[in-house]
mmCIF file of C-alpha atoms in Angstrom:
data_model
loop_
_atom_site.group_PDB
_atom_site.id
_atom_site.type_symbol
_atom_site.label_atom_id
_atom_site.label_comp_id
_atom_site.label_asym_id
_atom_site.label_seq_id
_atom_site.Cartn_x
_atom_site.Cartn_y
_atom_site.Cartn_z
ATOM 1 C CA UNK A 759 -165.224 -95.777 -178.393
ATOM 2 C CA UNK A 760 -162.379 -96.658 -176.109
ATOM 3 C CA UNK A 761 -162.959 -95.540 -173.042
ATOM 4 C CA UNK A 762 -162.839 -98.326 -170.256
ATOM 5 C CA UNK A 763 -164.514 -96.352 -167.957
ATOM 6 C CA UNK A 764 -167.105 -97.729 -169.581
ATOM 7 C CA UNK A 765 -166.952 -101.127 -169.507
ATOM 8 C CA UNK A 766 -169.618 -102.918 -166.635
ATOM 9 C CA UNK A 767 -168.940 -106.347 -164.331
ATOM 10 C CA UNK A 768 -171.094 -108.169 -162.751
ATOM 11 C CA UNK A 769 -171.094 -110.676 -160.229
ATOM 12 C CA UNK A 770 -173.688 -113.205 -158.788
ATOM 13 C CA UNK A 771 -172.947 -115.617 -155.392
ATOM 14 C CA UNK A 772 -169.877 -117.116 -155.712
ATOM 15 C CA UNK A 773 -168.936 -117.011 -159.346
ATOM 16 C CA UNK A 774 -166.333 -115.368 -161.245
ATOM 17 C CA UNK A 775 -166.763 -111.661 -161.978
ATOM 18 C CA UNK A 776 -168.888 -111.446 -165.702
ATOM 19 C CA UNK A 777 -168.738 -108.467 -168.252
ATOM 20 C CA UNK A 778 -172.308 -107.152 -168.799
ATOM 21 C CA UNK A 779 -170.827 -104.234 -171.123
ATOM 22 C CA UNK A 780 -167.725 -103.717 -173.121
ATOM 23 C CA UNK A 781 -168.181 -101.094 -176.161
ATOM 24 C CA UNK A 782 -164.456 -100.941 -176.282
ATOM 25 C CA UNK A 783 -161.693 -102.865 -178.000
ATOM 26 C CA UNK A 784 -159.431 -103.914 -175.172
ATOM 27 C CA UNK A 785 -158.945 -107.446 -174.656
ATOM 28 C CA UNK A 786 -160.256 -108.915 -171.547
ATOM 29 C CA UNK A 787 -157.026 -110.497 -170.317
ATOM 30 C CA UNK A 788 -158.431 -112.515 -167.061
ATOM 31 C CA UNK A 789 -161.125 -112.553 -164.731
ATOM 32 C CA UNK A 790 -161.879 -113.425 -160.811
ATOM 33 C CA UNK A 791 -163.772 -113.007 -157.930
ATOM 34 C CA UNK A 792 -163.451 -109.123 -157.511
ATOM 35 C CA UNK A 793 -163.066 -108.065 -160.726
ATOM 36 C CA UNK A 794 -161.950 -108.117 -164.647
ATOM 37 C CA UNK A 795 -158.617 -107.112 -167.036
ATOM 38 C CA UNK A 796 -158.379 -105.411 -169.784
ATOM 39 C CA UNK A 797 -154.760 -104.789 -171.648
ATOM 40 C CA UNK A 798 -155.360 -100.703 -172.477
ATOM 41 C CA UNK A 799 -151.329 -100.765 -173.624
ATOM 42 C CA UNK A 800 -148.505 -102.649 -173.995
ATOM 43 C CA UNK A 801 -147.320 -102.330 -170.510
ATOM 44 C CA UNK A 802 -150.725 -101.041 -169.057
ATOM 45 C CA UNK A 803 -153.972 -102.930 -168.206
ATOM 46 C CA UNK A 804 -156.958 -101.786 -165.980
ATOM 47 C CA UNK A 805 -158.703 -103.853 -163.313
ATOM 48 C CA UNK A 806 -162.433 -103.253 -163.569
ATOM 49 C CA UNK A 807 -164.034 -103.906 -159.904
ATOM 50 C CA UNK A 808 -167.976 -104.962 -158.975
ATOM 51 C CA UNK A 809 -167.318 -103.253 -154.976
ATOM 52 C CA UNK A 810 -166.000 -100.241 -154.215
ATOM 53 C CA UNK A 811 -164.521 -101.738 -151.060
ATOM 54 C CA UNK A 812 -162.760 -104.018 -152.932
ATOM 55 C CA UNK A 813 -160.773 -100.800 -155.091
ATOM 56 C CA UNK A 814 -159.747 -99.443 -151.924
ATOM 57 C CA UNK A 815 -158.566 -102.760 -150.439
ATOM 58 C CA UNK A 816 -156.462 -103.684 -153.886
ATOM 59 C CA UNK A 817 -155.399 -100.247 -154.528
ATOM 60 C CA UNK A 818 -154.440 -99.409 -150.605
ATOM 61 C CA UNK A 819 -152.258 -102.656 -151.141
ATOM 62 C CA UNK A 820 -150.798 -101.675 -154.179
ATOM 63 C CA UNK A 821 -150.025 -98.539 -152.683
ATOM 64 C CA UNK A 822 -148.203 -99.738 -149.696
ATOM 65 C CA UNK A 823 -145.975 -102.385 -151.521
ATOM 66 C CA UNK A 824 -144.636 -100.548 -154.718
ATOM 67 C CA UNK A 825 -140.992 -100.654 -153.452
ATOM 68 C CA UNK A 826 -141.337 -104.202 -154.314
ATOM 69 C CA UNK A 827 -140.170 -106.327 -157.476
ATOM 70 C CA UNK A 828 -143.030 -108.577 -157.224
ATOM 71 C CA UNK A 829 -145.764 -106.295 -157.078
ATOM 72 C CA UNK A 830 -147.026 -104.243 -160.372
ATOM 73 C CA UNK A 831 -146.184 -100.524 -160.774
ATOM 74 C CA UNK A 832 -149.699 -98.975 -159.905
ATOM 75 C CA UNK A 833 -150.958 -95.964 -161.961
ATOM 76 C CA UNK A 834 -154.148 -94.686 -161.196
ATOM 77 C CA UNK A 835 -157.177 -95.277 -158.992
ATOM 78 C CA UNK A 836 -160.545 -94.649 -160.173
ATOM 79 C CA UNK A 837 -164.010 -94.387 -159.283
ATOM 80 C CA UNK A 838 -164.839 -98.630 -160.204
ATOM 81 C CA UNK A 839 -160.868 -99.311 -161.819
ATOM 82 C CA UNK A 840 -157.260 -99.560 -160.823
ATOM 83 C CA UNK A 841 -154.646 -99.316 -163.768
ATOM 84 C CA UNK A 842 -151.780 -101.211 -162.884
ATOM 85 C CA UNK A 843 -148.106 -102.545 -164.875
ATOM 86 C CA UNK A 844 -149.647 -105.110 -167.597
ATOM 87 C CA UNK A 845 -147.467 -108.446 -166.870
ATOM 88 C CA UNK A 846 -146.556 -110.449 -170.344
ATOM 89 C CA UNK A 847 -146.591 -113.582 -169.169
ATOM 90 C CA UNK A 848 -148.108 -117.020 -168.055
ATOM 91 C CA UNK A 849 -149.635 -118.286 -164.631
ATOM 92 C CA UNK A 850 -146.976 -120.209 -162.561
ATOM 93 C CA UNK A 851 -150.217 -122.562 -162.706
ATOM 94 C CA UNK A 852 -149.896 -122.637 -166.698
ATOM 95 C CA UNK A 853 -145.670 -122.720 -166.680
ATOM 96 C CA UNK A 854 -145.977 -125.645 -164.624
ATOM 97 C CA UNK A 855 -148.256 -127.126 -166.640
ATOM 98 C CA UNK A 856 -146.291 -126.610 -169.968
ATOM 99 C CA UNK A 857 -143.444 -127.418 -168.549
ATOM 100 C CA UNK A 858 -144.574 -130.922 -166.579
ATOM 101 C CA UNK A 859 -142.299 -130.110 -163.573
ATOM 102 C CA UNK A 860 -141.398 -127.937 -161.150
ATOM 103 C CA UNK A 861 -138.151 -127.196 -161.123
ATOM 104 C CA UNK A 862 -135.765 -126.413 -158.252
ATOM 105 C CA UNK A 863 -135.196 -122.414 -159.755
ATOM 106 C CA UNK A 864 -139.014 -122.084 -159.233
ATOM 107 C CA UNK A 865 -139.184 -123.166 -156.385
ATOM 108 C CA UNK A 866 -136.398 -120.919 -154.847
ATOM 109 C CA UNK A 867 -138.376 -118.121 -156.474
ATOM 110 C CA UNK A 868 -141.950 -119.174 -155.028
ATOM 111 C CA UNK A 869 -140.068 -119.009 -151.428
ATOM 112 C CA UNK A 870 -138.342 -115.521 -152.671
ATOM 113 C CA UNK A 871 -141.622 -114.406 -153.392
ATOM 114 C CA UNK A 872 -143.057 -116.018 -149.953
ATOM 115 C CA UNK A 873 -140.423 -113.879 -147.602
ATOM 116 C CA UNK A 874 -140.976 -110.869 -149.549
ATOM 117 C CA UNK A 875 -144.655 -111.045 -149.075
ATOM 118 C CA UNK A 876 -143.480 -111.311 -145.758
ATOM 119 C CA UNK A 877 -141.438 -108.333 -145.686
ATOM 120 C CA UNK A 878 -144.020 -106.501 -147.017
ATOM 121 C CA UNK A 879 -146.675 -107.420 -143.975
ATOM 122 C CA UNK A 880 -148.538 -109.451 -146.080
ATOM 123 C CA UNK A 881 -151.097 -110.877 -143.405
ATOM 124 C CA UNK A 882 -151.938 -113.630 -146.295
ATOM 125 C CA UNK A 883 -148.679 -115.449 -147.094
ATOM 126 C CA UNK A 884 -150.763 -118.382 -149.276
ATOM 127 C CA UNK A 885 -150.801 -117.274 -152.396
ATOM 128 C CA UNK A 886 -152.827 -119.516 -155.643
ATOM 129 C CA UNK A 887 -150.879 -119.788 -158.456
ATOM 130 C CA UNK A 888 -153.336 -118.706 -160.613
ATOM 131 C CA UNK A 889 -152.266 -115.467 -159.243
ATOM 132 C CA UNK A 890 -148.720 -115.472 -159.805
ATOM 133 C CA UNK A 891 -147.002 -114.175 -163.000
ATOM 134 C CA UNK A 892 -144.234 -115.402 -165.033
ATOM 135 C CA UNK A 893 -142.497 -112.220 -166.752
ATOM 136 C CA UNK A 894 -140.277 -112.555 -169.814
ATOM 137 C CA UNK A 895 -137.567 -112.291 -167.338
ATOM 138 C CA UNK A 896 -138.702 -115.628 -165.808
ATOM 139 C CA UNK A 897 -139.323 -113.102 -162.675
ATOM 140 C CA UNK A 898 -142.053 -113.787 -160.166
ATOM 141 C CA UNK A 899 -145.544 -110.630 -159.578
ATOM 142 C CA UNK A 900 -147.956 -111.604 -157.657
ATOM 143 C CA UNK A 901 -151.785 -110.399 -158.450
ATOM 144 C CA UNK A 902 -154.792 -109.748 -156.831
ATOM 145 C CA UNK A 903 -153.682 -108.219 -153.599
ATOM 146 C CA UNK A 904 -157.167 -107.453 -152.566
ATOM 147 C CA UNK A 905 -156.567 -109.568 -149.066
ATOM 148 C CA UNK A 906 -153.322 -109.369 -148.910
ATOM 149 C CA UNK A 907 -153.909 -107.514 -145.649
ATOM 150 C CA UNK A 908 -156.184 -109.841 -144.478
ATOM 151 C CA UNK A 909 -156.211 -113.095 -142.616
ATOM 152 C CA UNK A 910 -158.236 -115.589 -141.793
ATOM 153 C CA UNK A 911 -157.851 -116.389 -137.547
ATOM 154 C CA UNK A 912 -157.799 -119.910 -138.353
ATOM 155 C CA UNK A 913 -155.043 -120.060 -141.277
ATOM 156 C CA UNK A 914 -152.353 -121.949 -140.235
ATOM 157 C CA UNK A 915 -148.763 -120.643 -141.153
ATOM 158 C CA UNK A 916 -148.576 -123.110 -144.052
ATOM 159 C CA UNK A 917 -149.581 -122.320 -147.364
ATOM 160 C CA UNK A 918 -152.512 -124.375 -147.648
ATOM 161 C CA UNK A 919 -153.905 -122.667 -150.801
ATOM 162 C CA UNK A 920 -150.048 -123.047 -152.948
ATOM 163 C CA UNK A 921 -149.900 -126.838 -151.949
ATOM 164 C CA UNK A 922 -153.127 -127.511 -153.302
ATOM 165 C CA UNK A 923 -152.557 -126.030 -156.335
ATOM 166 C CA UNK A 924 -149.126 -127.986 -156.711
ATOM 167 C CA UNK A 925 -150.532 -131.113 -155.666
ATOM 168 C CA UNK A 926 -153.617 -131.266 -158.336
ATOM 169 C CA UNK A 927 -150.654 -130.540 -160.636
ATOM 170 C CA UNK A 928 -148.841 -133.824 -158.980
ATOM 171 C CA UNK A 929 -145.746 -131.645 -158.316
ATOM 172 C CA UNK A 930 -145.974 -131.354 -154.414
ATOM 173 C CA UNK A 931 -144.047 -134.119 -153.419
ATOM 174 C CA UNK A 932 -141.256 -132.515 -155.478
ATOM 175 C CA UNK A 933 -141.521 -129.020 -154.611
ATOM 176 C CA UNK A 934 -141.817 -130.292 -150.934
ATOM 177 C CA UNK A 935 -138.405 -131.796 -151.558
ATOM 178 C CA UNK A 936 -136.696 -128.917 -153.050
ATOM 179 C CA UNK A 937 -138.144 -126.332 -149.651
ATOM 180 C CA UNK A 938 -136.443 -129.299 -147.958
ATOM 181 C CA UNK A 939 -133.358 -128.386 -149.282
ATOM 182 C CA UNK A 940 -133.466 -124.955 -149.849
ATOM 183 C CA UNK A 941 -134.929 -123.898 -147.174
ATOM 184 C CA UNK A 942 -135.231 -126.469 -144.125
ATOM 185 C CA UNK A 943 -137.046 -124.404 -141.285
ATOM 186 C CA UNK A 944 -139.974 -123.675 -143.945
ATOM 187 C CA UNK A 945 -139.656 -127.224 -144.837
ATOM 188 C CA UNK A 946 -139.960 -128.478 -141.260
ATOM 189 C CA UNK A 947 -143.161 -126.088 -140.563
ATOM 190 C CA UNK A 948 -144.984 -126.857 -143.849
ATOM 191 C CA UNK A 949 -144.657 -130.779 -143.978
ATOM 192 C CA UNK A 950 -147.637 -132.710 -143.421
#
């Protein structure tokens, strides 16, 4: 039986979405706070969702941005699933990690990606990166756009979450250094 429609998530408090039934054969390819992936092609892989708020929320978003290169191509919208473009590729998180530095190329695309979000109207301009993908093409996607719409009140205009990430990875310094360069005004509202 391959039918994802299937396939049942569950999630308790503040823990990662778990799958309480899969009778199919496609590969759970990541997992998070509103849902789970499965790869159902080579370039196709369906987002499995616990709310139903949280379909219309990532699909609405989806919708609204698929002019852009670093959003997936979105293909349907189900009852409890969005199928969406399947991205081959690592986490900037892992790339960074494999690679042991960030470089000044990815950096000039993680503020591409940052102004396009802003073109878009994201209202959340921090993304993890855990939820940025590397394609083939060393291009940049972004994932998980269920809040891309929202915003905290108190979020200030820096992205708190991204610098985290790239200082438990001991590359902030760096990557602060590159923005410096390549982009000064960011630079000047983002240092500490």
């Amino acid at each position: 039986m391959n039918d994802f429609k299937s396939i049942r998530v569950t999630r308790e408090g503040d823990n990662e979405v778990e799958v309480v039934h899969n009778p199919t054969s496609f590969p759970l390819v990541g997992r998070g706070k509103h849902g789970a992936v499965f790869k159902i092609s080579s370039d196709q892989c369906v987002k499995i969702y616990v709310k139903q708020k949280n379909i219309l929320k990532e699909s609405e978003a989806l919708k609204a941005t698929q002019d852009s290169p670093i959003v997936p191509k979105l293909y349907e919208v189900g009852e409890n699933y969005v199928i969406m473009e399947y991205i081959e590729g690592p986490t900037v998180e892992q790339y960074l990690e494999a690679k042991g530095n960030i470089t000044e190329d990815i950096t000039g695309k993680i503020l591409s990606l940052i102004q396009e979000m802003k073109r878009l109207n994201f209202a959340r301009l921090d993304p993890r990166l855990r939820n940025i993908l590397v394609t083939k093409q060393e291009e940049l996607k972004i994932i998980d756009l269920v809040h891309s719409f929202k915003t905290k009140k108190d979020r200030p205009d820096r992205p708190e979450y991204l610098m985290a990430d790239l200082k438990n990875l001991g590359m902030l310094s760096s990557f602060l250094e590159q923005v410096k360069h390549l982009d000064p005004q960011s630079y000047q509202e983002w240092k500490f």
